[in-house]
C-alpha positions as MATLAB code, in Angstrom:
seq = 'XXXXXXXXXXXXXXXXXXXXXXXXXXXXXXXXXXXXXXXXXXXXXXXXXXXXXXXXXXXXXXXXXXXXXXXXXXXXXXXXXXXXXXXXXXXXXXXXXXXXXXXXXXXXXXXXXXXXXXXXXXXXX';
ca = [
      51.988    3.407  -25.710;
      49.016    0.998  -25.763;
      48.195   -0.282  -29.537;
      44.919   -0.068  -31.293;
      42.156   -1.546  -29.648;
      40.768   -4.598  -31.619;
      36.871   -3.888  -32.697;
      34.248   -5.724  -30.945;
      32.199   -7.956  -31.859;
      28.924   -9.784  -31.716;
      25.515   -7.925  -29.461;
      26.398   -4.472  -28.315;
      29.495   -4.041  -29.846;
      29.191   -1.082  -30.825;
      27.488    0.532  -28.190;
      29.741    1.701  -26.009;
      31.945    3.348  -28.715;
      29.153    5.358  -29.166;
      28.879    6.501  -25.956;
      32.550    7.182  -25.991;
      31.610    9.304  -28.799;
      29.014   11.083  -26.601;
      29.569   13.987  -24.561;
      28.491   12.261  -20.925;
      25.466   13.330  -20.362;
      23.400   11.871  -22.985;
      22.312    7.950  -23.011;
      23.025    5.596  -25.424;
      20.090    2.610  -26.061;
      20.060   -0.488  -27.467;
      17.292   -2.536  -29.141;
      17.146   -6.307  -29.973;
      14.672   -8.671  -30.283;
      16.291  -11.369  -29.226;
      15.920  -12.074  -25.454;
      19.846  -13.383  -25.455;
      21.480  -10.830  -27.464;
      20.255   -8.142  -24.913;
      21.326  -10.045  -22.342;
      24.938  -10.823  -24.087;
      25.030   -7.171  -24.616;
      23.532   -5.949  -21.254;
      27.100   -8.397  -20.032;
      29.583   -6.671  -22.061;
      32.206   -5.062  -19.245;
      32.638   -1.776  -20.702;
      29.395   -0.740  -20.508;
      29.038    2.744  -17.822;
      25.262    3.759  -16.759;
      25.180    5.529  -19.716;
      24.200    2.360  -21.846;
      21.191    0.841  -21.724;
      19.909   -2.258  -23.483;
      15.895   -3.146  -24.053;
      14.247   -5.674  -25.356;
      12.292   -4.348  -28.345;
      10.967   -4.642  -31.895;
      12.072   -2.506  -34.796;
       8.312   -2.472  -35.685;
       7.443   -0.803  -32.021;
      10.477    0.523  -30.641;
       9.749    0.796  -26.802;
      10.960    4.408  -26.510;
       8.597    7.541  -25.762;
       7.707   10.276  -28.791;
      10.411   12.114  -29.572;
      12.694   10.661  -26.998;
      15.867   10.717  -28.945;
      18.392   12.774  -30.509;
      19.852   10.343  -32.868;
      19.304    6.940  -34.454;
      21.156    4.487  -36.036;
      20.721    0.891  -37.439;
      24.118   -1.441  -39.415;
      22.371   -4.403  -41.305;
      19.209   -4.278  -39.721;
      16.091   -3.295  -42.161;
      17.319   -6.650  -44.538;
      16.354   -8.472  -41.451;
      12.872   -7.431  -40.886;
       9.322   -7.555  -41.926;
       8.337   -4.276  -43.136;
      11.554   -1.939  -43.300;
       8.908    1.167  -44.016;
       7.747    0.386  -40.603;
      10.696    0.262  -38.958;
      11.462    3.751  -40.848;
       8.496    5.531  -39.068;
       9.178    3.780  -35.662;
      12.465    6.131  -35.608;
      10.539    9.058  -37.010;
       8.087    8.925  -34.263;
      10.693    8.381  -31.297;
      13.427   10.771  -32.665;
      12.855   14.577  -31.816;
      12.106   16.916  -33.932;
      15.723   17.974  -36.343;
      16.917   14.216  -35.311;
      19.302   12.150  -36.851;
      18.657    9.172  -38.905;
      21.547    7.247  -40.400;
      20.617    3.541  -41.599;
      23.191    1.051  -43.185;
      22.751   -1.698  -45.509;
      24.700   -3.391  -48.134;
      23.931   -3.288  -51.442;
      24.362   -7.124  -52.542;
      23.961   -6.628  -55.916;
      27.241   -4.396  -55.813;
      28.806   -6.734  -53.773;
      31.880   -7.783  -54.752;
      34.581  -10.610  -53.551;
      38.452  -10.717  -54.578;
      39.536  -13.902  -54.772;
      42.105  -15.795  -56.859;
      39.520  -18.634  -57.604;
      36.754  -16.183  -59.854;
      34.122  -18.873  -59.960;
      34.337  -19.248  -56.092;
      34.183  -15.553  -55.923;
      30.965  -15.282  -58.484;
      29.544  -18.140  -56.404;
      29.918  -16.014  -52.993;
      28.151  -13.402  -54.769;
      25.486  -14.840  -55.952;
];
């Protein structure tokens, strides 16, 4: 029996989980800014026709009104420009009873466990 499969990393990672995750018939789509990252991603080997990668901005996602079930972003909005934006970018693309689920740390929770406590107060700071 195979062991667990180590987690990807890096552009696209997680996109084909999530169309494992998917029934078959839906599509999963990527969006990045960054010319290379789609292309790293678009690369990626377990990717079926399923999975599509664009390049995009958060700001004006390149997706029709109401063209998708479900959205989701890991780390992203600390990374842009105007995160309220960004916020009614998936509004307008997702349809109508759509899902929305947005991650970000909170870094003033953060914390590290470390032996060395003024490294660790240093990393969080």
């Amino acid at each position: 029996m195979p062991g667990p499969r180590a987690p990807q990393r890096g552009p696209g990672a997680d996109l084909t989980s999530l169309a494992e995750a998917g029934t078959g018939t839906g599509t999963v789509i990527g969006v990045d800014r960054d010319p290379a990252a789609v292309e790293a991603a678009r690369e990626r080997p377990a990717h079926r026709q399923t999975v599509t990668v664009l390049l995009g901005d958060i700001h004006a996602l390149p997706l029709l009104d109401h063209a998708a079930d479900r959205a989701r972003t890991d780390r992203t909005l600390q990374h842009v420009s105007d995160p309220a934006q960004a916020r009614r970018e998936f509004h307008r693309v997702l349809r109508p009873g759509g899902r929305l689920v947005m991650g970000e740390p909170d870094w003033d929770t953060l914390a590290v466990d470390h032996p060395d406590s003024d490294l660790s107060r240093a990393c969080t700071r």
